[in-house]
Structure formats: C-alpha cells, structure tokens
Coordinates of C-alpha atoms in Angstrom, one line a residue:
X1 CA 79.6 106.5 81.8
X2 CA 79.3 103.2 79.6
X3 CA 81.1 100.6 80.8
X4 CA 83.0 99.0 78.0
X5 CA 86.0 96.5 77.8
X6 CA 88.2 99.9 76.6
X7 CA 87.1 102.0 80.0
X8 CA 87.0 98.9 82.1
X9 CA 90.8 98.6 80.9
X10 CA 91.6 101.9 81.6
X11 CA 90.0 102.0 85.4
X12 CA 92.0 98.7 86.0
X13 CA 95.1 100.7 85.1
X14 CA 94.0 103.7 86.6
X15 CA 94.2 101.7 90.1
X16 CA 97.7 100.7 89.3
X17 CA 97.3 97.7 90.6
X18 CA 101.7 97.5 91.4
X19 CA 101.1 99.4 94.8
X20 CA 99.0 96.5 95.9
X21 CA 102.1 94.1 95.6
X22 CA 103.9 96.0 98.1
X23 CA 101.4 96.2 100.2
X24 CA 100.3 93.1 100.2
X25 CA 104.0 92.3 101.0
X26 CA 104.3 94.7 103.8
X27 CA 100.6 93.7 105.4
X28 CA 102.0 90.0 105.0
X29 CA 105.4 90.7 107.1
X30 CA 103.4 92.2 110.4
X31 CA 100.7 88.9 110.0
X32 CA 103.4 86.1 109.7
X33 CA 104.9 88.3 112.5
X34 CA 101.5 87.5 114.7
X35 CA 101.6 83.7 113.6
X36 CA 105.7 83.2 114.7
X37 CA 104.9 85.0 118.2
X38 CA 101.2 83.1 118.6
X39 CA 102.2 79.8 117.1
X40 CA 99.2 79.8 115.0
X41 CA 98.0 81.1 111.9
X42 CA 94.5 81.6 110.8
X43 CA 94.3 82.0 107.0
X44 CA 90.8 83.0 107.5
X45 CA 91.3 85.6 109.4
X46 CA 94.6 86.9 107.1
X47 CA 92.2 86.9 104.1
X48 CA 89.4 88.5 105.8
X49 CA 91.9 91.3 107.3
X50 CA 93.4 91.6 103.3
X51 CA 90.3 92.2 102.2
X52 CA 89.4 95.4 104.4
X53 CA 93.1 96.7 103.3
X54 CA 92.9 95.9 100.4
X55 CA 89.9 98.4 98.9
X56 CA 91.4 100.9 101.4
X57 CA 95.3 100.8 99.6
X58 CA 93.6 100.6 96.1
X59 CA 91.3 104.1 97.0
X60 CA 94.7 105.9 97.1
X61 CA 95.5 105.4 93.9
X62 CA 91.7 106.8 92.2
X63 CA 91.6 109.5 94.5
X64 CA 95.6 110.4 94.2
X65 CA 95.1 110.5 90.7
X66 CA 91.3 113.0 90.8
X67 CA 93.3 115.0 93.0
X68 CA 96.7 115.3 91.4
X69 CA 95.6 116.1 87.5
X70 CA 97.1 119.5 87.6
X71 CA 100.8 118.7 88.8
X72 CA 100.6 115.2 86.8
X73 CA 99.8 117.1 83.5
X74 CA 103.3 118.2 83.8
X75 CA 104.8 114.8 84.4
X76 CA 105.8 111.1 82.6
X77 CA 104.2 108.0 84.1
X78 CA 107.1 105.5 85.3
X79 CA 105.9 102.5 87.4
X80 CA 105.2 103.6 90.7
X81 CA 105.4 107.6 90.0
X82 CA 103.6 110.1 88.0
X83 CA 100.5 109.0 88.3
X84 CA 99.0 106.5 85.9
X85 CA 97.7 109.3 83.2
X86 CA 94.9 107.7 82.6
X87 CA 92.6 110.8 83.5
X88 CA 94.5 112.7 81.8
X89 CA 94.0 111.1 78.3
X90 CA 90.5 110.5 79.3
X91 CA 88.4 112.9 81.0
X92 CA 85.3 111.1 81.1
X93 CA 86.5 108.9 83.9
X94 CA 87.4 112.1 86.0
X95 CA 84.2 111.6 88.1
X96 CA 84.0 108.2 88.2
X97 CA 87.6 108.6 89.8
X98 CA 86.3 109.9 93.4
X99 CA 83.2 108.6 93.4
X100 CA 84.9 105.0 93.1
X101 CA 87.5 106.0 95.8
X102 CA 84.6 107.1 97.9
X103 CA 82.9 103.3 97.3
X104 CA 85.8 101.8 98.1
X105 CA 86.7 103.3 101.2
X106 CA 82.9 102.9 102.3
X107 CA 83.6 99.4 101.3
X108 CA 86.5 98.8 103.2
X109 CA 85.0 100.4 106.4
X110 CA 82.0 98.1 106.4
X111 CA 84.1 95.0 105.9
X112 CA 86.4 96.4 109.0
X113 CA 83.1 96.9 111.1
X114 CA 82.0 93.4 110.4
X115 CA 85.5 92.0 111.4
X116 CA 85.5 94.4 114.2
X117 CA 82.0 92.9 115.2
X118 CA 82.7 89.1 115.0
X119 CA 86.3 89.2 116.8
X120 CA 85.9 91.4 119.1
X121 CA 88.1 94.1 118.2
X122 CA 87.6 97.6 118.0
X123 CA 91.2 98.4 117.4
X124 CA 90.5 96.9 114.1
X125 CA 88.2 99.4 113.2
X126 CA 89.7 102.0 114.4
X127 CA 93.2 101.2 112.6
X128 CA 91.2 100.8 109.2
X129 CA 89.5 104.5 109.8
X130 CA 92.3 106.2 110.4
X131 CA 94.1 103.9 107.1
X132 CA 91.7 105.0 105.2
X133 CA 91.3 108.4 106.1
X134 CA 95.3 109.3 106.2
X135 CA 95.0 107.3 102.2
X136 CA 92.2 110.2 101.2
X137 CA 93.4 113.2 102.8
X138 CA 97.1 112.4 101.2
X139 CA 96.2 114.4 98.4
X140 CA 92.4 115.2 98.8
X141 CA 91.4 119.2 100.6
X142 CA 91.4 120.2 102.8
X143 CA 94.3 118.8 104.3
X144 CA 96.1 118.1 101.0
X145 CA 99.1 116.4 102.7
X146 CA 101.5 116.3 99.7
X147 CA 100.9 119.9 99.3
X148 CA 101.6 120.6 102.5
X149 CA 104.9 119.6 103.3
X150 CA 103.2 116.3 105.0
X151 CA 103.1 114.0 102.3
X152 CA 106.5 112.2 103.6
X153 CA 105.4 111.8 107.9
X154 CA 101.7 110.4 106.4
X155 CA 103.9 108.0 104.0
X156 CA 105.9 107.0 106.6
X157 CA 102.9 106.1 109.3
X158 CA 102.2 103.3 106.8
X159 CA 105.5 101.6 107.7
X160 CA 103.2 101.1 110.8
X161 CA 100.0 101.2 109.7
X162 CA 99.9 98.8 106.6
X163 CA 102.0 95.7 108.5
X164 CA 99.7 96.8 111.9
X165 CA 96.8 95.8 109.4
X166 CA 97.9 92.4 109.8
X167 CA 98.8 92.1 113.1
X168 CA 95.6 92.9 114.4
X169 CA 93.9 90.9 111.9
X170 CA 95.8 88.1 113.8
X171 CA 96.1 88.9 117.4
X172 CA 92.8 91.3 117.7
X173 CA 95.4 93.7 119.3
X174 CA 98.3 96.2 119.4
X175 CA 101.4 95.9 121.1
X176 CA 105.0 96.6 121.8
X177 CA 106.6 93.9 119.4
X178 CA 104.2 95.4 116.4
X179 CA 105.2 98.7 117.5
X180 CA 109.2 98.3 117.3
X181 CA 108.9 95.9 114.4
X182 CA 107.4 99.0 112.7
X183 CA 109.8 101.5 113.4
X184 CA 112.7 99.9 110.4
X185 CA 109.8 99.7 108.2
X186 CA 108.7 103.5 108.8
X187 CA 112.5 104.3 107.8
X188 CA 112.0 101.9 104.8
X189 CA 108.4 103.6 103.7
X190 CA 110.9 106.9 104.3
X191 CA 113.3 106.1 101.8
X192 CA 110.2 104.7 99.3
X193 CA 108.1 108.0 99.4
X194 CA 111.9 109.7 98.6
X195 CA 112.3 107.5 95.6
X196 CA 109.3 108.1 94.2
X197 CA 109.3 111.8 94.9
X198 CA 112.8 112.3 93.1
X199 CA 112.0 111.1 89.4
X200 CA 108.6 113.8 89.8
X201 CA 110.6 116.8 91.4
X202 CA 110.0 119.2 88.3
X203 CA 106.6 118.1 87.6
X204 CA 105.7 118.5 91.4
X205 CA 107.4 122.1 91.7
X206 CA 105.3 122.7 88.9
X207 CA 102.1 121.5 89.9
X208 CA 102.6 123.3 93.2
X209 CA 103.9 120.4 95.8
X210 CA 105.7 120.8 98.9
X211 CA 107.9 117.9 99.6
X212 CA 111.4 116.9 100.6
X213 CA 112.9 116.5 97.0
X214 CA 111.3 119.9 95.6
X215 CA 112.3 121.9 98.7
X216 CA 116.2 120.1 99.4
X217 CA 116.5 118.2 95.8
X218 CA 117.9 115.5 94.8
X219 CA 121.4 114.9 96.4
X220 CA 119.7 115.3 99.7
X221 CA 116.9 112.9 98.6
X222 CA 119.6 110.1 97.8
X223 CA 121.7 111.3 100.8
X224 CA 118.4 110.3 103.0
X225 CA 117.6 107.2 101.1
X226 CA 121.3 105.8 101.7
X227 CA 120.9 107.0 105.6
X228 CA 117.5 105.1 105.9
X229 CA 118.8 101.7 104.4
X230 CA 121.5 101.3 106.5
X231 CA 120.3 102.6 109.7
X232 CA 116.6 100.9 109.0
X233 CA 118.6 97.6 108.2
X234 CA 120.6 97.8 110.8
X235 CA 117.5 98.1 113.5
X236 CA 115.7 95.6 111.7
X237 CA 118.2 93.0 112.5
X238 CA 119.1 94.7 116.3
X239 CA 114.9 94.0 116.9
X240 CA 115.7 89.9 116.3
X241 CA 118.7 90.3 118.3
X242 CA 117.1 92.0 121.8
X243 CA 115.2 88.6 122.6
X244 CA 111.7 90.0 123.0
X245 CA 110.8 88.2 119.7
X246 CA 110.9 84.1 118.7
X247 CA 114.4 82.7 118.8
X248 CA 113.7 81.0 115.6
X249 CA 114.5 84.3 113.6
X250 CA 117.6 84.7 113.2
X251 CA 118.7 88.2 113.4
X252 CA 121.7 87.4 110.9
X253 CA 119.6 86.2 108.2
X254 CA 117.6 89.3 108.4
X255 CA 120.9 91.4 108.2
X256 CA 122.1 89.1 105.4
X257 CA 118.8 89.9 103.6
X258 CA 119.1 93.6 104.5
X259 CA 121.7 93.8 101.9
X260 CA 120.3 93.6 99.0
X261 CA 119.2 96.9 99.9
X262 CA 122.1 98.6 102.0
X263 CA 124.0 98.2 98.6
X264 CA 122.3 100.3 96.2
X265 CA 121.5 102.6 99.1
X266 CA 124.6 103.2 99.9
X267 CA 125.5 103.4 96.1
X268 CA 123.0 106.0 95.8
X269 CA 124.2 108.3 99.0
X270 CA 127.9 108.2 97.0
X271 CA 126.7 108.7 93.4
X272 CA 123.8 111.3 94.1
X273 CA 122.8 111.9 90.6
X274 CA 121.4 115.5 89.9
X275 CA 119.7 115.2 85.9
X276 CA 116.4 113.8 85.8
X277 CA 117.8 110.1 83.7
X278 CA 120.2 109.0 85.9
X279 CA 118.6 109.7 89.1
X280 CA 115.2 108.2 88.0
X281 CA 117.5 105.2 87.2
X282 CA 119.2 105.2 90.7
X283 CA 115.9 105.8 92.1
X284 CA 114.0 103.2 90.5
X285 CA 116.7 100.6 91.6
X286 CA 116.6 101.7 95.1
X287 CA 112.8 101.3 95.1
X288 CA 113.2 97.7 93.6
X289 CA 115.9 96.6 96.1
X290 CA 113.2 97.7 99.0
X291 CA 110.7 95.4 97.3
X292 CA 112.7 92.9 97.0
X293 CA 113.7 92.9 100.5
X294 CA 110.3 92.7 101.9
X295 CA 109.7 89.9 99.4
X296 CA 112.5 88.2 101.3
X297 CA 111.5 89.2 104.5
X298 CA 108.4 87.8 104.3
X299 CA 109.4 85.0 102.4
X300 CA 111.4 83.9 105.2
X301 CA 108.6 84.3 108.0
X302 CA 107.2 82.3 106.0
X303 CA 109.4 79.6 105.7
X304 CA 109.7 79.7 110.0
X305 CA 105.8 80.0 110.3
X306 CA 104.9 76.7 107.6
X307 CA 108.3 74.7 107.2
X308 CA 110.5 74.8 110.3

C-alpha cells in the first residue's frame, strides 16, 4: 500500500482518534487517584504508563473496524458508533487494518515489559496483557465477544481496567481503594457500551450481533442507562464519604458533579424513545453527559492534587 497524504488521512480517521479522549480521561481519574492517596505525583511515570495504554486503546478501533465490515455495511457512522467506514469506502486499507492493530498491541506490550522491568512491577504487565487482549478478542474469533452476547461484561471490565492503568503506573500496585473506586466507573462504562449500542441496534441485528439493545431494545437500553447514572453516581460519591480515601475530596462535590449526568439519565429512563432519531439523539446526549462528567471528575483531582 502507498502511503500517501489521502491514505495517511484516512488511517488517522480510521483510528477514530475520539475514544482516546475518554480514555485518556478515565486512565487520568485512577492516576490523580494514586497521586491524592500517595502525596506525590510522577509525571514521568503517568506519561510512560499513557503510552503503553495508549497504542493498546487505539488497536481497538483498527481491529473493531477489520472485524466488524459485515454488520457496519449495514450502518451510518455517528461519533462514537458505527464504525468509522473508512474500510468500507476503501478496501485497500482492509489488511493494513489488522496488521497495524497487531503492531500496535506488540507495541504496547513491549513498552509494558520495559516499565514492568524498570519499576518492578509485574502487575503492570500483566494488567496491559490482559488490556490488550480483552481490546482484540472484543470483536476478533474466536471469541468474538460482541457476537457473543459478551460485548457489554468485557466493556464494562474497562471501568476497571482503563483507570487501573493508571494506578499502577503510579503506585506499582493493586489494591482495595482502586478496586471500589472502579466499581461506579464499571456502572458508568455500562451505561456508555448501552448508548452506543442503541443508535446501531438495526444494523447490528443485521450484521448478526448479540447484545443487550438487539436482544431487550431500546426502552430497556434507556431503562438501564437511567438505573446506572443514578445508582453509579450515587456510589461514586458514598466511596468519598466511607473515609478509606483523602479527606480532601469532598464527597458532595463529587455528587454535585454527578449531576450533570443523573439528569439526562434519568430523562432518558422517563422518555425512552423507540425510532431510530430520537433515541440516537437521547443517546448521544447521555454519552456526552458521561464525558463530561469524567472531564469534571478528573478536573477536580486535579485541582486537589496541583492547587490545594
């Protein structure tokens, strides 16, 4: 394949490069987590951690989209669902598609091997292995998750896998305030996978998927996204409120912040739009309000970690 400025364009947009912002958002809230609890923050080593995630996340979206022609011949690009259609408009780059998921994933292994090496920490490799792998085998055979009724429990482990990425890459370790930190983000990632899963539900019953929307539909797809921002907000906040983490987060600004989700989610479990428009709409706003809130989130750790 001849690398030009057109193809080199098009692989930039096949990687579709949004998913990295919310996961460099979600990697960001577990290692500002490790710098409150440890007093200390090594940007080195929160670079050097982003950088083995980072190739790992981006794989997803080259070997998602190799993987998922067939059910996204039958489906519209929108954001952060139906698959970027790049292949589709140009086959040429169908190969080049897994064989660059395939480098990056080597990539991202050998960089987590080297950290692994130099800190001391074999959790770290281990983590990014089983990152990466869960990232292929999403859509890839033989295990075909998506297709198997599994996409939604592998979408949800990255709630704790993604934020657990930068936890170790700060602290060199696992532990129990990592662990329950990640249980209102594995109810968030439940809700996301749901809102992107509801604008594709005919294109995915087409293209022969198995998941929650093209087996319950719709109204129990915004039925479960309302359920999962209240009751994941509403842990979220309880965590800063049991004492186990620093007293300088304040559990009421994190439940103050939790709104700007709990609002359209719970607008969405009342409305529960049925036609393709209006819930890709309601959808699509939901997924925004989750960004936004990890944007917050994050932004405040932040703030506690640098300024306070």
């Amino acid at each position: 394949m001849e690398i030009t400025r057109n193809n080199l364009l098009k692989i930039i947009k096949l990687g579709r490069m949004q998913f990295l912002i919310a996961g460099f958002i979600l990697y960001s809230l577990g290692g500002l987590l490790a710098g409150l609890i440890m007093e200390d923050f090594s940007v080195f080593r929160f670079l050097f951690g982003y950088a083995i995630l980072m190739p790992a996340h981006l794989s997803v979206s080259y070997s998602n989209d190799y993987f998922d022609q067939e059910a996204d011949s039958f489906n519209t690009t929108h954001g952060f669902t139906g698959g970027s259609g790049i292949l589709l408009e140009n086959p040429h780059l169908i190969p080049f598609s897994h064989y660059f998921s395939l480098f990056l994933i080597g990539l991202s292994l050998s960089l987590a091997l080297l950290f692994s090496w130099y800190y001391s920490s074999l959790a770290f490799f281990i983590w990014a292995l089983f990152g990466n792998l869960l990232g292929y085998y999403y859509s890839a055979p033989p295990l075909k998750l998506s297709y198997r009724g599994l996409g939604e429990i592998s979408t949800v482990l990255t709630g704790l896998i993604i934020p657990g990425f930068g936890y170790l890459a700060l602290t060199g370790y696992i532990d129990l305030k990592i662990l329950l930190f990640s249980l209102p983000l594995m109810i968030f990632q439940l809700l996301f996978i749901c809102s992107v899963e509801i604008p594709d539900r005919e294109a995915d019953i087409q293209g022969g998927k198995n998941n929650l929307i093209v087996r319950y539909g719709r109204k129990t797809g915004f039925r479960i996204m309302g359920f999962c921002a209240v009751s994941g907000s509403i842990l979220l906040g309880l965590l800063f409120f049991s004492g186990i983490y620093p007293e300088v987060i304040n559990f009421r600004v994190i439940l103050a912040l939790c709104m700007i989700l709990m609002v359209p989610g719970v607008y969405g479990f009342i409305k529960k739009p049925v036609e393709r428009p209006e819930a890709t709409r309601l959808s699509f706003l939901i997924l925004n309000s989750l960004v936004i809130l990890a944007l917050a989130n994050a932004s405040y750790f932040a703030y506690l970690l640098f300024f306070s």
